[in-house]
Coordinates of N, CA and C in Angstrom, one line a residue:
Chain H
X1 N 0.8 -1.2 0.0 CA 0.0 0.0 0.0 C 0.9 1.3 0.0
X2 N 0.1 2.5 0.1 CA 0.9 3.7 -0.3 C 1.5 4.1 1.0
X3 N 2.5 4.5 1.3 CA 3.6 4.6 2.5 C 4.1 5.8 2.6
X4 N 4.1 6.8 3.1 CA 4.9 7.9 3.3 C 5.8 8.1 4.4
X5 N 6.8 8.1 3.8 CA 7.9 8.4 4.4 C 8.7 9.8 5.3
X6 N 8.7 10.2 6.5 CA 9.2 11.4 6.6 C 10.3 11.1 8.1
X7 N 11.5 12.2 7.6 CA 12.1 12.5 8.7 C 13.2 13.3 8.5
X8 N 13.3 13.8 10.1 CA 13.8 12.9 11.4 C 12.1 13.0 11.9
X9 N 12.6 11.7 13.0 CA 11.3 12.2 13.8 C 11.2 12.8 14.8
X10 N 12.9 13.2 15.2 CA 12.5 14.1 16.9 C 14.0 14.7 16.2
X11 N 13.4 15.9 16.5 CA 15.0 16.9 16.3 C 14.7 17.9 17.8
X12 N 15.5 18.3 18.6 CA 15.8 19.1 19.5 C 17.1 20.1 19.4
X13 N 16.8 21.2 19.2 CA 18.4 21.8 18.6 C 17.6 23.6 19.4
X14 N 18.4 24.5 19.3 CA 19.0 25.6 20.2 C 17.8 26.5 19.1
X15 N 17.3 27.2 20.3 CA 16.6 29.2 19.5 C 17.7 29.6 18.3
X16 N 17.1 29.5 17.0 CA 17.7 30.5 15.9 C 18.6 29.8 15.4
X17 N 18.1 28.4 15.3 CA 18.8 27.2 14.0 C 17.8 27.1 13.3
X18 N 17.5 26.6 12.2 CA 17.2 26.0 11.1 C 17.4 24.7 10.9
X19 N 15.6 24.3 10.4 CA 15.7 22.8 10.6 C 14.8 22.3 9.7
X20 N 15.1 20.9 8.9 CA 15.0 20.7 7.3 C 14.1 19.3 7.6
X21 N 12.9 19.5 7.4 CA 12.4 17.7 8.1 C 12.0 17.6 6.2
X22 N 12.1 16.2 6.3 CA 12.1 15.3 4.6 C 10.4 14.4 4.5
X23 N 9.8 14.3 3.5 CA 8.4 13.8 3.5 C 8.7 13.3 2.2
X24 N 8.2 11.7 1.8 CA 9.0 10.8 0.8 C 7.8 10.1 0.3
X25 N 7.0 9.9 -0.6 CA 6.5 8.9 -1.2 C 6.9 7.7 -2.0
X26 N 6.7 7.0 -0.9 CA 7.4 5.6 -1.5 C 7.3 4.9 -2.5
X27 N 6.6 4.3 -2.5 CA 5.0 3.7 -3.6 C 5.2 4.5 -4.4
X28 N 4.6 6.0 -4.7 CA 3.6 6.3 -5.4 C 4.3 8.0 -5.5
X29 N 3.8 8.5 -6.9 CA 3.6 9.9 -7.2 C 3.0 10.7 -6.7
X30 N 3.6 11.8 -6.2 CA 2.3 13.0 -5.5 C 3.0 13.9 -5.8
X31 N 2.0 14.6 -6.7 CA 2.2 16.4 -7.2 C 2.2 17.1 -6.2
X32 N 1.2 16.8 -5.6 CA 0.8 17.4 -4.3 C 1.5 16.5 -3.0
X33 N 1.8 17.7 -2.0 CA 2.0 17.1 -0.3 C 1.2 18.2 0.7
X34 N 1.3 17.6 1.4 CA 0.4 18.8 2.4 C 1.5 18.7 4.0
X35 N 1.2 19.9 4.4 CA 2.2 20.0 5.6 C 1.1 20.3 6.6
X36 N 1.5 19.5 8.0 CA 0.3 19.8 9.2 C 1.8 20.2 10.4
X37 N 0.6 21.0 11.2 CA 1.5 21.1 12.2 C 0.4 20.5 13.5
X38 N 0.4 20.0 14.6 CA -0.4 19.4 15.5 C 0.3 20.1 16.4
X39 N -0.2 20.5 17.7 CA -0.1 20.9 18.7 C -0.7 19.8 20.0
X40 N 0.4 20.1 21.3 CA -0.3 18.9 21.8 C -1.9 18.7 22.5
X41 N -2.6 17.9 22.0 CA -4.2 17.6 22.3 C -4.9 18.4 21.6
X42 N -4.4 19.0 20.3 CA -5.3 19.5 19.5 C -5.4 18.8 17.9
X43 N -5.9 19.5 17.1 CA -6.1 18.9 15.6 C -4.7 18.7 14.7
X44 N -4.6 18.3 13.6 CA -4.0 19.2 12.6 C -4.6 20.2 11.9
X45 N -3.8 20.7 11.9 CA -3.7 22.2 11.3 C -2.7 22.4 10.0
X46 N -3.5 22.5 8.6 CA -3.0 22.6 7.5 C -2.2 23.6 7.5
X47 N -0.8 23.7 7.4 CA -0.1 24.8 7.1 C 0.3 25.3 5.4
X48 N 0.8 24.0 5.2 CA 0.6 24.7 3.5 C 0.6 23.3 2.4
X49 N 0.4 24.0 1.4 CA 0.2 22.7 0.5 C 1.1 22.6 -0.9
X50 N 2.2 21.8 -1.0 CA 3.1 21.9 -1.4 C 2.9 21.3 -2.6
X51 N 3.4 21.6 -3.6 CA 3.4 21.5 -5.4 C 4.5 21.2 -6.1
X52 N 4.4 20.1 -6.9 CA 5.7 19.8 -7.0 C 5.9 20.7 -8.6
X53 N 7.3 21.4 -8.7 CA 7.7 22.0 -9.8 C 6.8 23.5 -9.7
X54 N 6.2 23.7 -8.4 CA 5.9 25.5 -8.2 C 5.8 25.9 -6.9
X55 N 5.7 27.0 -6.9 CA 5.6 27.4 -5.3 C 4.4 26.5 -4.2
X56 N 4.6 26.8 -3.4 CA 3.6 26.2 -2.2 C 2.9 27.1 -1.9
X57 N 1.5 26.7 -1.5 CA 0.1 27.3 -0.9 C -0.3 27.0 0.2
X58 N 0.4 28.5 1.1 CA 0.0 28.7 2.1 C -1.4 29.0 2.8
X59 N -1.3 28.4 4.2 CA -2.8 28.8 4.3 C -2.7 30.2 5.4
X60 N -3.7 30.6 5.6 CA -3.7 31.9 6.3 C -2.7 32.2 7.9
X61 N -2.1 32.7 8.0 CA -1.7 33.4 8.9 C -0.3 32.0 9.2
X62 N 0.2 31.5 8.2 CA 1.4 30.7 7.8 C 2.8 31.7 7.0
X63 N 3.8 31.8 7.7 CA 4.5 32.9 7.1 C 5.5 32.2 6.1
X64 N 5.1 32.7 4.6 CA 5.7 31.4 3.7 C 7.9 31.4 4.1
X65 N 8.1 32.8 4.4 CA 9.6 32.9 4.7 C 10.0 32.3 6.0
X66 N 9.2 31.6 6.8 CA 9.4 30.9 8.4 C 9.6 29.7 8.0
X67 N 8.1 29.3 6.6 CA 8.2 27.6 6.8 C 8.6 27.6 4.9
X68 N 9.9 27.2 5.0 CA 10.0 27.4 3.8 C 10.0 25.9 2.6
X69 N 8.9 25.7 1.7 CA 8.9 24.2 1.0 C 9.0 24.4 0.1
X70 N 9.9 23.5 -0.4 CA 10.3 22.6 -1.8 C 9.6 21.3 -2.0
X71 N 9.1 21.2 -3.5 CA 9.0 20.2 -4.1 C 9.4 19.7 -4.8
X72 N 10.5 19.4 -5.2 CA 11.7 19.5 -6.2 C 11.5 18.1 -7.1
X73 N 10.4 17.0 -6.4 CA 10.2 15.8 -7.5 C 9.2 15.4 -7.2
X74 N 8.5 14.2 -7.7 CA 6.9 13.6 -7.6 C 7.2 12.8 -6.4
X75 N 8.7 12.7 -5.7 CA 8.0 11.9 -4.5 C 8.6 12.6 -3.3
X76 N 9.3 14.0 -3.3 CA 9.8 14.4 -2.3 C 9.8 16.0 -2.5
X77 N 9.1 16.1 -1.0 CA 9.3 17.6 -0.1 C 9.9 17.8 0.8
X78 N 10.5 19.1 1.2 CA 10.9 19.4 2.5 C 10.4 20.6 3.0
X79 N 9.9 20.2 4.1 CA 9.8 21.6 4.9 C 11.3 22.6 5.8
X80 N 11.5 23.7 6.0 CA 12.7 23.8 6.1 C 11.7 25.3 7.5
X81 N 12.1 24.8 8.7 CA 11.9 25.9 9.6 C 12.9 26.6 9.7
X82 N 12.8 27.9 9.5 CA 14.0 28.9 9.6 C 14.0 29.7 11.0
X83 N 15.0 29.9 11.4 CA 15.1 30.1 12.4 C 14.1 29.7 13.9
X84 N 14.4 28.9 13.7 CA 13.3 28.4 14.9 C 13.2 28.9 16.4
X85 N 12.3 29.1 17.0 CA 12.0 29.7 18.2 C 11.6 28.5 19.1
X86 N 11.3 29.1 19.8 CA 10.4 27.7 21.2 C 9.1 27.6 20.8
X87 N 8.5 28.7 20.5 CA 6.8 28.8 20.0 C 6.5 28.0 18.9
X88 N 7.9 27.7 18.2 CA 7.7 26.8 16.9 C 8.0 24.9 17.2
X89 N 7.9 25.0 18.4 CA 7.7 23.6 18.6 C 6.5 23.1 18.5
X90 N 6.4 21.8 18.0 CA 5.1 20.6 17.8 C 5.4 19.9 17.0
X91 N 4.3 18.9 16.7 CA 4.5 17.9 16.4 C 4.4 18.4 13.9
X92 N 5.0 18.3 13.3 CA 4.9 18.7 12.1 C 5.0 16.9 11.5
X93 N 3.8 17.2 10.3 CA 3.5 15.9 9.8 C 2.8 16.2 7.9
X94 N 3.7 15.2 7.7 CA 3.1 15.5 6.3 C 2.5 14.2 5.5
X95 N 1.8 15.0 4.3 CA 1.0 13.8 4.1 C 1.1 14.1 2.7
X96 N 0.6 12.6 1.6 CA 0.6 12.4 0.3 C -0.6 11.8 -0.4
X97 N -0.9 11.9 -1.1 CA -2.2 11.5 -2.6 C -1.6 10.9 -3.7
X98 N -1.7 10.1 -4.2 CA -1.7 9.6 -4.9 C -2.3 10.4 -6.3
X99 N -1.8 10.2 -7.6 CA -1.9 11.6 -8.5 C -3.1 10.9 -9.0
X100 N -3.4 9.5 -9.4 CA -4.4 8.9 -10.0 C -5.5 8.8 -9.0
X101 N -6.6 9.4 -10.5 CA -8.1 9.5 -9.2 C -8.1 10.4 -8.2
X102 N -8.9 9.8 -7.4 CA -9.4 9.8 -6.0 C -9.0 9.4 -4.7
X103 N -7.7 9.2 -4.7 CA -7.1 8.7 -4.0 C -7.1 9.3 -2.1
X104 N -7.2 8.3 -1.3 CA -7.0 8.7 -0.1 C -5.5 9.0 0.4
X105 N -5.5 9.8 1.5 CA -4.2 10.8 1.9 C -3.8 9.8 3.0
X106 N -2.1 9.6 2.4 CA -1.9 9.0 3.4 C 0.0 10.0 4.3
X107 N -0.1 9.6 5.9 CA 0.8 10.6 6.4 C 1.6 10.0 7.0
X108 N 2.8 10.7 6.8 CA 4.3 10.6 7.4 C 3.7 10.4 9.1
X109 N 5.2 9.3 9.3 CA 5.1 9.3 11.1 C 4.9 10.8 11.9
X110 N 5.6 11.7 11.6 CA 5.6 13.0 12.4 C 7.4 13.2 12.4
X111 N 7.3 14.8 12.8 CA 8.2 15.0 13.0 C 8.1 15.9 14.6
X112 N 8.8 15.3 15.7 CA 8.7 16.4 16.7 C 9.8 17.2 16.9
X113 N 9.4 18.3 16.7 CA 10.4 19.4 16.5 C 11.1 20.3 18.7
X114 N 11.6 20.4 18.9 CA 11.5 20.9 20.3 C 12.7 21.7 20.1
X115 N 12.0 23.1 20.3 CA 13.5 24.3 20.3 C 13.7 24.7 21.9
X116 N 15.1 24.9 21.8 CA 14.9 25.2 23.3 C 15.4 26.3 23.8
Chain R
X1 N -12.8 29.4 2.8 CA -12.6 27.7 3.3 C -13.2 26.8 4.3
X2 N -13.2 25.8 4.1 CA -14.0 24.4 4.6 C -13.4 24.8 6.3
X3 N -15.1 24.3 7.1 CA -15.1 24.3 8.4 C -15.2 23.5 9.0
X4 N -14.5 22.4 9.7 CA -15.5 21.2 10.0 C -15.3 21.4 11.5
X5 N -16.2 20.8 12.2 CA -16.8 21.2 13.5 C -17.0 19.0 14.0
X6 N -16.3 18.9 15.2 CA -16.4 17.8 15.9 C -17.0 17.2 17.2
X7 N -17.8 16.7 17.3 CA -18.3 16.3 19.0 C -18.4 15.0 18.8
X8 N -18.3 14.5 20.4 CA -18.0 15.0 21.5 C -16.5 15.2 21.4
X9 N -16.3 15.8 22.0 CA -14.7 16.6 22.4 C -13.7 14.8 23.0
X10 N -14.5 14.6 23.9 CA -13.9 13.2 24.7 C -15.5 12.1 24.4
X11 N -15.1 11.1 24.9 CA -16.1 9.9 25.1 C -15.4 8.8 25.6
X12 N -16.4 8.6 26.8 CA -16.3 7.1 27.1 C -17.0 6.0 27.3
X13 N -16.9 5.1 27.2 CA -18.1 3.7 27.1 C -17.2 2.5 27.4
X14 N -18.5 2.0 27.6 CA -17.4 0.6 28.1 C -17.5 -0.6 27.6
X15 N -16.7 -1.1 27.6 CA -16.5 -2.3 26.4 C -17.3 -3.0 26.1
X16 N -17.8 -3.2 24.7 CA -18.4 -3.9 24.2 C -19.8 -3.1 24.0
X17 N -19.7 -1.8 24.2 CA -20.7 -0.3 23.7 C -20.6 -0.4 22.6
X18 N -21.4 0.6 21.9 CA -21.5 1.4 20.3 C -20.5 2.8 21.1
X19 N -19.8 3.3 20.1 CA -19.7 4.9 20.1 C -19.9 5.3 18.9
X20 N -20.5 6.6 18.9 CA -20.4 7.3 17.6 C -19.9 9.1 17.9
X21 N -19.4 9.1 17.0 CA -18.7 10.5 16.6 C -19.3 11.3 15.7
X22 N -19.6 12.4 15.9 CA -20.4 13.2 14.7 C -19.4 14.4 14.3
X23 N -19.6 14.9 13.4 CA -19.1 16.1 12.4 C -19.7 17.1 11.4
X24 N -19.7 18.0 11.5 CA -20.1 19.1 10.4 C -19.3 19.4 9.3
X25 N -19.8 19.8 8.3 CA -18.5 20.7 7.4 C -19.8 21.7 6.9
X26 N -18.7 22.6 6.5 CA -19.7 23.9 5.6 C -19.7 24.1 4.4
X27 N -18.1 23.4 3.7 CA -18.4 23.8 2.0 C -19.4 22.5 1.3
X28 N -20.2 23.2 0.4 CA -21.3 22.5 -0.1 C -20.2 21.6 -1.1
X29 N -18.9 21.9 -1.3 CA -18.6 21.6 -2.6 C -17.2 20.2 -2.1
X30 N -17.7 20.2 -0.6 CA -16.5 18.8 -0.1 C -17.4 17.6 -0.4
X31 N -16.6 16.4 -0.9 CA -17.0 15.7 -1.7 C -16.3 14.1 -1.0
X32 N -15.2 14.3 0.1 CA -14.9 13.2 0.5 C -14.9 13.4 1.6
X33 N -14.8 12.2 2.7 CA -14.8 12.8 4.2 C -14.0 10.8 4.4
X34 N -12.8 11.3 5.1 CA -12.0 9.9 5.5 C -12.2 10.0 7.4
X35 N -12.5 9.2 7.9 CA -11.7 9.1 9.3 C -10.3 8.8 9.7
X36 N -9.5 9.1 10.3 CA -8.6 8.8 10.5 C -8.4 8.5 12.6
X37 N -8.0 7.4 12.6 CA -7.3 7.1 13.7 C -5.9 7.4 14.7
X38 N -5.9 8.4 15.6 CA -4.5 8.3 16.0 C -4.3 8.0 17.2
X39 N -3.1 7.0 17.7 CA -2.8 7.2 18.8 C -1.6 8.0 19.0
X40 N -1.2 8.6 20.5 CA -0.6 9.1 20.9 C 0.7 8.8 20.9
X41 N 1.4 10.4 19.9 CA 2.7 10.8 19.3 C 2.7 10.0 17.6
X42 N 1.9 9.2 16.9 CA 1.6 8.5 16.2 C 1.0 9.1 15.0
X43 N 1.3 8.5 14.5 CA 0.9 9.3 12.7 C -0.7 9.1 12.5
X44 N -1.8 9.9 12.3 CA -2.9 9.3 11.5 C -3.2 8.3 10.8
X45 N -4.1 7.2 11.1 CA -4.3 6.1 10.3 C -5.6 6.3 9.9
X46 N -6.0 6.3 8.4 CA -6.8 6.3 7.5 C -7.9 4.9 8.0
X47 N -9.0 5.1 8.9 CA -9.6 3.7 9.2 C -11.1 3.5 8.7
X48 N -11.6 4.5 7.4 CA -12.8 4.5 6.6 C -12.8 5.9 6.2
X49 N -13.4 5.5 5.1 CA -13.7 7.2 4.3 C -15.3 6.5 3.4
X50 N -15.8 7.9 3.4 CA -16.9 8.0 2.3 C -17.2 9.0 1.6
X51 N -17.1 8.5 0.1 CA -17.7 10.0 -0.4 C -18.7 10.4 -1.1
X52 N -18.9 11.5 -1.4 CA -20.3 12.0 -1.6 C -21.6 11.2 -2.5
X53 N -21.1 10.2 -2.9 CA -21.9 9.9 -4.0 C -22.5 8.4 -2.9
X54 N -22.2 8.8 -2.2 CA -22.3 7.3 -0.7 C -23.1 8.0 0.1
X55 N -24.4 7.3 0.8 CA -24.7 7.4 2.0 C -24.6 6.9 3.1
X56 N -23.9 5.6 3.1 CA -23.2 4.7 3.9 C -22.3 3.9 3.6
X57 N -21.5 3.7 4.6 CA -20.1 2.4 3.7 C -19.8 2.0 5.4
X58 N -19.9 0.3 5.4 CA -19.9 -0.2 6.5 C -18.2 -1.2 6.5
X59 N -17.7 -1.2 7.6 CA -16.1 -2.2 7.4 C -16.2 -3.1 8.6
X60 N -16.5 -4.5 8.9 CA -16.8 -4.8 10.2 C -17.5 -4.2 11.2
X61 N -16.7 -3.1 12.6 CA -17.5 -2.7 13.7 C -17.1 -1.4 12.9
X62 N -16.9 -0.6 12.1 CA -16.5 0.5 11.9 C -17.9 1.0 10.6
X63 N -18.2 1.6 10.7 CA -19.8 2.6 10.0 C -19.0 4.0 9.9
X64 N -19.8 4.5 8.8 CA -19.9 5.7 8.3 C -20.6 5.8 7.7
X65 N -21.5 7.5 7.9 CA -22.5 7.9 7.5 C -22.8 9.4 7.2
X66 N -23.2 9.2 6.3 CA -23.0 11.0 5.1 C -24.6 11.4 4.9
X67 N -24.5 12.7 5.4 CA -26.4 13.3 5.2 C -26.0 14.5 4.4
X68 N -25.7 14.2 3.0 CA -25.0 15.4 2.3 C -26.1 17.3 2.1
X69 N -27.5 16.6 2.4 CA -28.2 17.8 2.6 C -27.6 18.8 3.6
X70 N -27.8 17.6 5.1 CA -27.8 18.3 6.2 C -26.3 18.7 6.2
X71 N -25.2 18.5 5.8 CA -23.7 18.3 5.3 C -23.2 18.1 6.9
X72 N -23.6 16.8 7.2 CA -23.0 16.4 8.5 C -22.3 14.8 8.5
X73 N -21.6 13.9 8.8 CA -21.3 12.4 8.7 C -21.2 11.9 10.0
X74 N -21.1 10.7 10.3 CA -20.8 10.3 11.7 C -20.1 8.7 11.2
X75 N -19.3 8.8 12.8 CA -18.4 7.6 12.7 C -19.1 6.5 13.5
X76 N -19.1 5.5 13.3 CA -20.0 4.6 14.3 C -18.9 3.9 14.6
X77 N -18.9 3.2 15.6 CA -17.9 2.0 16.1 C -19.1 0.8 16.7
X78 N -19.3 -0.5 16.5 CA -19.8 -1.0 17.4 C -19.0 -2.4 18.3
X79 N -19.5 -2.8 19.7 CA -18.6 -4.1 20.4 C -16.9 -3.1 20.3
X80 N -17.2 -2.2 21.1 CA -15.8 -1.4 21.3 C -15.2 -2.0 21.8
X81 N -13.5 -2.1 22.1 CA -12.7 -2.9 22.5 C -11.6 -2.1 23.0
X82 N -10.9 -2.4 24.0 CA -9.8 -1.5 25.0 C -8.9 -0.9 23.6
X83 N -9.0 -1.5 22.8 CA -7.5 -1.1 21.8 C -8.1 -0.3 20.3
X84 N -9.4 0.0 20.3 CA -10.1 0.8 20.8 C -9.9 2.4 20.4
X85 N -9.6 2.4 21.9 CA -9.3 3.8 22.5 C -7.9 4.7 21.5
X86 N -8.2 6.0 21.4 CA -7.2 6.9 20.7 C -7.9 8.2 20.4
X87 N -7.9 9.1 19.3 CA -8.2 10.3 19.2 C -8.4 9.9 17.8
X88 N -9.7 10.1 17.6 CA -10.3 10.6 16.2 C -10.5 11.5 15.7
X89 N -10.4 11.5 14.4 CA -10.6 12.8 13.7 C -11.3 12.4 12.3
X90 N -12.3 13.4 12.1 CA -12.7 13.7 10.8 C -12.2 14.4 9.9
X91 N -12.5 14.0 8.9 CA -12.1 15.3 7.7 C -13.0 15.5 6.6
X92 N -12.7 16.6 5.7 CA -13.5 16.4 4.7 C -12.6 17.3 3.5
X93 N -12.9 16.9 2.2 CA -11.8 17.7 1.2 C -12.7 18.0 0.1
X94 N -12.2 18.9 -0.3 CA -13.3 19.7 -1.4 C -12.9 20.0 -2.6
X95 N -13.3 21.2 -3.3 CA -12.9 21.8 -4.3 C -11.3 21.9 -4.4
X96 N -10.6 22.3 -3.3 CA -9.3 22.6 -3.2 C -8.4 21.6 -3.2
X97 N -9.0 20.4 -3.3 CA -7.8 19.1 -2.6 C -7.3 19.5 -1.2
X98 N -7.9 20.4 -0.5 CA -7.2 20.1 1.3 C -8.4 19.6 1.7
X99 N -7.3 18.4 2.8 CA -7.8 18.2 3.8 C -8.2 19.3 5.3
X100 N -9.4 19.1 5.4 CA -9.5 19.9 7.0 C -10.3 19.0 8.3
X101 N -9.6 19.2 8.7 CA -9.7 18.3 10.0 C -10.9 18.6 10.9
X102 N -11.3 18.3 11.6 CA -12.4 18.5 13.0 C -11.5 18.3 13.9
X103 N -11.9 18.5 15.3 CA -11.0 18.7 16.3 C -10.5 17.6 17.0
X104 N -11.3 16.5 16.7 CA -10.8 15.4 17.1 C -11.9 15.0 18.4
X105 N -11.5 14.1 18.8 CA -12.5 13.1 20.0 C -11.5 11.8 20.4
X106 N -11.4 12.4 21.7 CA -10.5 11.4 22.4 C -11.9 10.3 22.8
X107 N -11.8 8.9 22.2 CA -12.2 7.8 22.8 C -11.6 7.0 23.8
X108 N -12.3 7.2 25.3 CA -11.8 5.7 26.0 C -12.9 4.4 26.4
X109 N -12.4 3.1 25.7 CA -12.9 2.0 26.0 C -13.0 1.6 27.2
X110 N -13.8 1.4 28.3 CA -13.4 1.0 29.7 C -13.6 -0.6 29.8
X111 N -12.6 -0.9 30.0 CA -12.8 -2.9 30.3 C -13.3 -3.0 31.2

């Protein structure tokens, strides 16, 4: 079945580093990826929706120069947090579709990010 | 953009209950609605979807159910089981290809 691949899954690194988490479709082709960020005991929360071969579509009140993504092929994105703060800790998780059809989304383990 | 709205917030029952989960959305033009399963620190797992052209799709103890008028679905579970228990969530995706989530519903099965 379709598999998505992402990591690291726990990065812990210092205020005002920069940090590069990877989201892989294994299986399968995806034009599209989507980026969530989850906070603890809340939802995901769509941050942006990533395209492969153009810019990404952010959703509101997401600062495209904080969370910066590449889709550079049909099976791989990266999200790249720039300068990271403490506020920017949680759990970040990405997910893939399949290009044929109607396909159901399927999502990377998670990435937990913890700045300190 | 698509609003989806979830209750109950928490639930509990005790084993070998029904539970069901309910959900809203608002865009007339979402067309698929998946559940997904998570447990804690754990990636979402995909555990039924239905879409619009469905008013029901049943998998074992796991139901779903689409009142595309009323634009509401619900998750049924029935003979719940300790393993079970996790945080649900709805979704629904539309015109846009995003997914939007509901807020989730922590289920606990009581043995």
């Amino acid at each position: 079945g379709a598999v998505v691949s992402q990591h690291p899954s726990r990065v812990i690194c210092k205020s005002g580093t920069s940090v590069k988490i990877e989201c892989r479709s294994l299986d399968f082709q995806a034009t599209t990826m989507f980026w969530y960020r989850q906070f603890p005991k809340q939802s995901l929360m769509l941050m942006a929706t990533s395209n492969e071969g153009s810019k990404a579509t952010y959703e509101q009140g997401v600062e495209k120069d904080k969370f910066l993504i590449n889709h550079a092929s049909l099976t791989l994105s990266t999200l790249t947090v720039t300068s990271a703060h403490p506020e920017d800790s949680s759990f970040y998780i990405c997910s893939a579709r399949e290009n044929r059809g109607n396909q159901p989304q399927h999502f990377g383990d998670g990435t937990r990010l913890s700045i300190l | 953009g698509e609003n989806v709205e979830q209750h109950p917030s928490t639930l509990s029952v005790q084993e070998g209950d029904s539970a069901v989960i309910k959900c809203t959305y608002s865009d007339s033009a979402s067309n698929y609605f998946p559940w997904y399963k998570q447990e804690l620190g754990k990636r979402p797992q995909l555990i039924i979807d239905i879409r619009s052209n469905v008013g029901e799709k049943k998998d074992q103890r796991i139901a779903v159910t689409l009142n595309k008028t009323a634009k509401h679905f619900s998750l049924h579970i029935t003979e719940t089981q300790p393993e079970d228990s996790a945080v649900y969530f709805c979704a629904a995706r539309g015109g846009a290809n995003n997914l939007f989530f509901g807020t989730g519903t922590r289920l606990t099965v009581i043995p």
